[in-house]
PDB file of C-alpha atoms in Angstrom:
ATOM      1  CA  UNK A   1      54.127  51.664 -20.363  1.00 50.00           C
ATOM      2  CA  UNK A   2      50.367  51.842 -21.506  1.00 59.00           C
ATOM      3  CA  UNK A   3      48.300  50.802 -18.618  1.00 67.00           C
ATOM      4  CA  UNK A   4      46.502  47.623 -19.433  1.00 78.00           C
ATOM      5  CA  UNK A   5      42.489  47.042 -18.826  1.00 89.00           C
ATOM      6  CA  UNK A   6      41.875  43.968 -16.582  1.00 93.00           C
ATOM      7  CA  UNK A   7      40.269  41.650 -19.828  1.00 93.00           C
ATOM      8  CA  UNK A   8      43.462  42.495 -21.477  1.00 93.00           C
ATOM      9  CA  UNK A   9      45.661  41.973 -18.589  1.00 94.00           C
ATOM     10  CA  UNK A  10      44.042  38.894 -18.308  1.00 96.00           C
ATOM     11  CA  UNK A  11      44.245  37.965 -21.905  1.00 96.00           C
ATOM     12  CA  UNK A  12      47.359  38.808 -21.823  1.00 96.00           C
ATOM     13  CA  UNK A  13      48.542  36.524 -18.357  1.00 97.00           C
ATOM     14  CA  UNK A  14      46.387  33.645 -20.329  1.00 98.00           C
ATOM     15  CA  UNK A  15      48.841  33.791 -23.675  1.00 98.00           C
ATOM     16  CA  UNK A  16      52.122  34.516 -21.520  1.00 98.00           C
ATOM     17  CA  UNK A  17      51.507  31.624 -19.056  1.00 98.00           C
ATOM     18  CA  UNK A  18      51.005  29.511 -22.182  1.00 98.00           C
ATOM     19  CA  UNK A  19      53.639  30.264 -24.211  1.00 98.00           C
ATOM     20  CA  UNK A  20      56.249  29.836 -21.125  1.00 98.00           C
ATOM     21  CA  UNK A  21      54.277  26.904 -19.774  1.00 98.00           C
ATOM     22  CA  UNK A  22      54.723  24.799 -23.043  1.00 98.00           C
ATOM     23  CA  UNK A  23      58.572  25.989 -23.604  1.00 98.00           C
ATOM     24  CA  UNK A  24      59.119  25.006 -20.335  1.00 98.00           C
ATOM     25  CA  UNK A  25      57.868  22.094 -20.078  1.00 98.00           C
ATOM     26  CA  UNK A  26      58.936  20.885 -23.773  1.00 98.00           C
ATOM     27  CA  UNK A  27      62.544  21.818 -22.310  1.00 98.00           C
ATOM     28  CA  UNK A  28      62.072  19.844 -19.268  1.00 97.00           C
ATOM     29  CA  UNK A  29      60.694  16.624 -21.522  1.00 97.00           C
ATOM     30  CA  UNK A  30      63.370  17.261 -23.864  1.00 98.00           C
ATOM     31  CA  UNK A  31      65.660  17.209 -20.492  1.00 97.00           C
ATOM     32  CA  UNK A  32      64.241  13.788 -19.365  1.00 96.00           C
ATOM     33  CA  UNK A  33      63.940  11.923 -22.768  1.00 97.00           C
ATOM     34  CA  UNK A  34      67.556  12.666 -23.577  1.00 97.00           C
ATOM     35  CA  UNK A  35      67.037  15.205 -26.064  1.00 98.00           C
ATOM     36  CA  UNK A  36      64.667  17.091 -28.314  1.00 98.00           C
ATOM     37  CA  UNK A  37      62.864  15.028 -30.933  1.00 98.00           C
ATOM     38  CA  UNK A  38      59.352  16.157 -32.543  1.00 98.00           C
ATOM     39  CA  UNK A  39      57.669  13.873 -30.225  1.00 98.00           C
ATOM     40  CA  UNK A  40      58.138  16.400 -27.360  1.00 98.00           C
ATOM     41  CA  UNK A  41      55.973  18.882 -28.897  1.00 98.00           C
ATOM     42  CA  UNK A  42      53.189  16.419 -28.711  1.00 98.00           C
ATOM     43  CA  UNK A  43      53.890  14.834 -25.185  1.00 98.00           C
ATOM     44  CA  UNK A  44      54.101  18.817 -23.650  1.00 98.00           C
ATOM     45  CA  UNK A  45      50.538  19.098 -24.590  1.00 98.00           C
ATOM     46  CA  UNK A  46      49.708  15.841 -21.479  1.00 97.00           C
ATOM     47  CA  UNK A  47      51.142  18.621 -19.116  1.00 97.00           C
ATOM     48  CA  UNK A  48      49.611  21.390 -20.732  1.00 98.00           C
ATOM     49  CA  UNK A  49      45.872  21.208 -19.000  1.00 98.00           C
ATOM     50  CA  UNK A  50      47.509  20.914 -15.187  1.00 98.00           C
ATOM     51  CA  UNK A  51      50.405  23.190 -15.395  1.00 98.00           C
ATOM     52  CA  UNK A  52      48.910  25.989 -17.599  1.00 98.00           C
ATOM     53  CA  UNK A  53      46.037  26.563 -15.158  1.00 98.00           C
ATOM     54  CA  UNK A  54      48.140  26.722 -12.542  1.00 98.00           C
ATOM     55  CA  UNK A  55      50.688  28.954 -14.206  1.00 98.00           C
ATOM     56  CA  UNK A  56      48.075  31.328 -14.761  1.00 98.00           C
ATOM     57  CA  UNK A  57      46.294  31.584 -11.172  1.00 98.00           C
ATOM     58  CA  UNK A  58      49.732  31.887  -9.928  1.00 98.00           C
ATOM     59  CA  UNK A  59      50.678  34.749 -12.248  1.00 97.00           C
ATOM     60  CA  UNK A  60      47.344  36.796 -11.757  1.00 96.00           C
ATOM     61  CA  UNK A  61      46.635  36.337  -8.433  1.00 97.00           C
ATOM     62  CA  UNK A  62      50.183  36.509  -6.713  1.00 96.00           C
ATOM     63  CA  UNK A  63      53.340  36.499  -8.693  1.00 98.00           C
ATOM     64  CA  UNK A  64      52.212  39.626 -10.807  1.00 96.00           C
ATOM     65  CA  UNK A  65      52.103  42.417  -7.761  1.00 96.00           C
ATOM     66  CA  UNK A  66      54.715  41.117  -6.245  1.00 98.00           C
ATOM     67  CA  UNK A  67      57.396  41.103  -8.865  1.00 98.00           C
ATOM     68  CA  UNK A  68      56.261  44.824  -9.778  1.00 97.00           C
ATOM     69  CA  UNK A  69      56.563  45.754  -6.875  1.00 98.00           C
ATOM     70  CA  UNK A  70      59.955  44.223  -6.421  1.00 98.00           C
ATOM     71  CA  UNK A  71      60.555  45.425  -9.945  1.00 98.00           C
ATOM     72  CA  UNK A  72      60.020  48.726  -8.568  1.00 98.00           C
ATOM     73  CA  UNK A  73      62.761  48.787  -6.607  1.00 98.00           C
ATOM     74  CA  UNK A  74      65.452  48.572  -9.199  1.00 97.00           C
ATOM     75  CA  UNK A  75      63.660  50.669 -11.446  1.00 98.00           C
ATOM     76  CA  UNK A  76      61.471  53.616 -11.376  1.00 97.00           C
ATOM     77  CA  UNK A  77      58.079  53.483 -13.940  1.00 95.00           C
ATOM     78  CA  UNK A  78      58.666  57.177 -14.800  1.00 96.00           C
ATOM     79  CA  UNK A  79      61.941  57.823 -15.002  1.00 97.00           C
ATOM     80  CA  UNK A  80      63.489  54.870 -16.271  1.00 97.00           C
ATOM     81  CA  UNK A  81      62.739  53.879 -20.097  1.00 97.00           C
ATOM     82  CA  UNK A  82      60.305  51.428 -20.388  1.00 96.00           C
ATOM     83  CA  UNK A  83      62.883  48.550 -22.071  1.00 96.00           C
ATOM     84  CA  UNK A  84      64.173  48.516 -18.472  1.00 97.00           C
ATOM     85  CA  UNK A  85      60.808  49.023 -16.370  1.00 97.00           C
ATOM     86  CA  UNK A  86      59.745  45.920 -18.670  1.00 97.00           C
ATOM     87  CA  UNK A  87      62.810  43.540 -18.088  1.00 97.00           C
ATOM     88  CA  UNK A  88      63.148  44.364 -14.623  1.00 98.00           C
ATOM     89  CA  UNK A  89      59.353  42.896 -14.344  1.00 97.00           C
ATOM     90  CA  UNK A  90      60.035  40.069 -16.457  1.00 97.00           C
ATOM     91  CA  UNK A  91      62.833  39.425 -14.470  1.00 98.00           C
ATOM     92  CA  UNK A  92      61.215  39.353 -11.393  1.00 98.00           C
ATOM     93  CA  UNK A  93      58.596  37.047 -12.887  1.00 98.00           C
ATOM     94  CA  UNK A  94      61.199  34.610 -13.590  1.00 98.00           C
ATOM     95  CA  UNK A  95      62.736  34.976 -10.264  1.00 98.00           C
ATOM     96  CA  UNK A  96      59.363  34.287  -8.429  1.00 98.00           C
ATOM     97  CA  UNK A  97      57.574  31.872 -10.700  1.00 98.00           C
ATOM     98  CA  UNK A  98      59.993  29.244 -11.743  1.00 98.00           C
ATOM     99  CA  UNK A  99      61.159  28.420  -8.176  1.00 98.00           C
ATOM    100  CA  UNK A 100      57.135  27.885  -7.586  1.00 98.00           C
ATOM    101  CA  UNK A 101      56.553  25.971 -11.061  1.00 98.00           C
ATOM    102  CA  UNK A 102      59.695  23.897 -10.733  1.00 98.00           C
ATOM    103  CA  UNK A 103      58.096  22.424  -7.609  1.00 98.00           C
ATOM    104  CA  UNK A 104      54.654  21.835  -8.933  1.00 98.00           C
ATOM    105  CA  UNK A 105      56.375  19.811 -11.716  1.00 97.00           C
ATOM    106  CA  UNK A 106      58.314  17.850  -9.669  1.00 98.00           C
ATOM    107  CA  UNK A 107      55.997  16.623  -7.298  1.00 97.00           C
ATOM    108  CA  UNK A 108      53.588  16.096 -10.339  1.00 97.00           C
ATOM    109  CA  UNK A 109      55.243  14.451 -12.942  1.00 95.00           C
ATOM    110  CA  UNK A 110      59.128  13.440 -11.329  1.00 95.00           C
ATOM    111  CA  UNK A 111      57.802  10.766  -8.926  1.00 95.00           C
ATOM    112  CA  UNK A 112      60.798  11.999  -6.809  1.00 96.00           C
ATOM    113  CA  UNK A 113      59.777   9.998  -4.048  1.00 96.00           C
ATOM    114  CA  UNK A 114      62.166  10.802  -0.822  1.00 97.00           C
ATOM    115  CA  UNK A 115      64.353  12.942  -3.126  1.00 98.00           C
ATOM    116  CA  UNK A 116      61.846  16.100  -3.483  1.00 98.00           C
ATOM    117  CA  UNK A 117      64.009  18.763  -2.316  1.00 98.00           C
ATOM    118  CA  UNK A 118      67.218  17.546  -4.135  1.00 98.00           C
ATOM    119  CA  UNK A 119      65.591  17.206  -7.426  1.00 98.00           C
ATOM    120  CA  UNK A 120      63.240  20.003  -7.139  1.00 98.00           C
ATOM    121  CA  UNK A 121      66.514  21.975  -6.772  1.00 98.00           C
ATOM    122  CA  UNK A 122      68.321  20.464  -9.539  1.00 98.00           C
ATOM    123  CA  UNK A 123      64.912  20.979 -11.945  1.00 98.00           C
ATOM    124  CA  UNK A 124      65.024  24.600 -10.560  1.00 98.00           C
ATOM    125  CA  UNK A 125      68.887  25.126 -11.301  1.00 98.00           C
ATOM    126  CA  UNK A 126      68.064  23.694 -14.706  1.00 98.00           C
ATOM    127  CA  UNK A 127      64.725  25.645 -15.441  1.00 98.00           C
ATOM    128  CA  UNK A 128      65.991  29.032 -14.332  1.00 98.00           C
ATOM    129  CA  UNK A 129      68.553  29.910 -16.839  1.00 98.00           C
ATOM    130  CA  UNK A 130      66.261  28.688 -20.067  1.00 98.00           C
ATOM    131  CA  UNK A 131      63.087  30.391 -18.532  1.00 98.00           C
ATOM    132  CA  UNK A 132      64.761  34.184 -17.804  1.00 98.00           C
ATOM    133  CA  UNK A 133      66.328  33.292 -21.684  1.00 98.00           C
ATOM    134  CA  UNK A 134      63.264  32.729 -23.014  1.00 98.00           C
ATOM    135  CA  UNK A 135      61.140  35.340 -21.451  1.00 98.00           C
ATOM    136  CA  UNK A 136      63.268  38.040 -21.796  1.00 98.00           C
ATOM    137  CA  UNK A 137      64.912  37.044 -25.500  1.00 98.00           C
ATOM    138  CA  UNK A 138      62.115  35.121 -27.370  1.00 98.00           C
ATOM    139  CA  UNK A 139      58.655  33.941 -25.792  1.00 98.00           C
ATOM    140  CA  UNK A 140      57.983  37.547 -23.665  1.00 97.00           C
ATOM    141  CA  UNK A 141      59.240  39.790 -26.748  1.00 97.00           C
ATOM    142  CA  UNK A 142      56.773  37.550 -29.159  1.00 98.00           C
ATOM    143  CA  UNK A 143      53.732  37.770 -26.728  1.00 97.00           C
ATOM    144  CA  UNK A 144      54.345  41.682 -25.954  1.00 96.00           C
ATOM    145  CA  UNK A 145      54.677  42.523 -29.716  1.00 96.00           C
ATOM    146  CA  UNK A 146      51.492  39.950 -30.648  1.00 97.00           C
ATOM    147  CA  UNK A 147      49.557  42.000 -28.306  1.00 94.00           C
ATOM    148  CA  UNK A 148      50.834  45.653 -30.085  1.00 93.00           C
ATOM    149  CA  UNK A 149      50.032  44.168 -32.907  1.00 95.00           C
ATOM    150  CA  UNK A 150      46.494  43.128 -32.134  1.00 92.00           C
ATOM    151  CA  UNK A 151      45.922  47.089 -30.058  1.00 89.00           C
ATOM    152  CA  UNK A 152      47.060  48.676 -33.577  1.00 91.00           C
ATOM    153  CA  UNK A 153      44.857  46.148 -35.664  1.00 91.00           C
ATOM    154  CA  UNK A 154      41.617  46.625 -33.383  1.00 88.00           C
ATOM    155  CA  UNK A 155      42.468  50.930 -33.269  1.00 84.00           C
ATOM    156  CA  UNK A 156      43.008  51.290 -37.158  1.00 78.00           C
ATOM    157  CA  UNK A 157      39.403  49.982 -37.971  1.00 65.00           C
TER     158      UNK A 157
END
């Protein structure tokens, strides 16, 4: 695994935390409305500006050490290939963030009133599942090859 420089770790947290933020929280409208129509695409976007930030402080400032270094106790950087140093991070990312996120959204946008803990844990129990899925299977492998992509495209000129 090619260490990263800190603009494009950063770069990289921004377009992550975006691309789970809005699947996330299109599932969790989609959850709430009944099902998915094309109007959930649009209506994510309200959420967009509060959780994204927040996603992405989260990420840079705390969630990303930690879940390497918990990462790094499953798996070892160089001896292990790096399909499984990379989805035991992801993993870990998962673990730590959604618990965290699922909160945020329910106290934000829920209106759980005395009920916090009980639906935070249902949201949670609901969330977890279709954000490891989505990470590891779709949003993470699009994000990690968009940013190969754009290395190779920036080293070839």
């Amino acid at each position: 695994m090619p260490k990263k420089s800190r603009l494009e770790n950063i770069l990289f947290t921004l377009v992550m935390a975006f691309v789970m933020v809005y699947a996330m929280v299109c599932y969790n409208i989609a959850i709430d409305k009944g099902g998915m129509t094309n109007e959930v695409f649009l209506l994510a976007f309200h959420e967009i500006p509060i959780m994204w930030p927040i996603a992405c402080i989260l990420e840079y400032f705390v969630v990303e050490k930690l879940a390497t270094m918990l990462a790094f106790r499953l798996v070892n950087p160089k001896e292990d290939k790096p399909v499984f140093v990379t989805l035991a991070i992801c993993s870990m990312i998962v673990c730590l963030m959604c618990p965290v996120m699922s909160l945020i959204a329910t106290v934000l946008f829920a209106h759980p009133g005395n009920q916090v803990i009980a639906v935070w844990l249902q949201k949670f129990a609901l969330n977890f599942p279709m954000a490891l899925c989505w990470q590891i299977f779709f949003g993470g492998v699009f994000v990690r090859n968009l940013f190969t992509w754009v290395k190779k495209a920036i080293h070839h000129k």
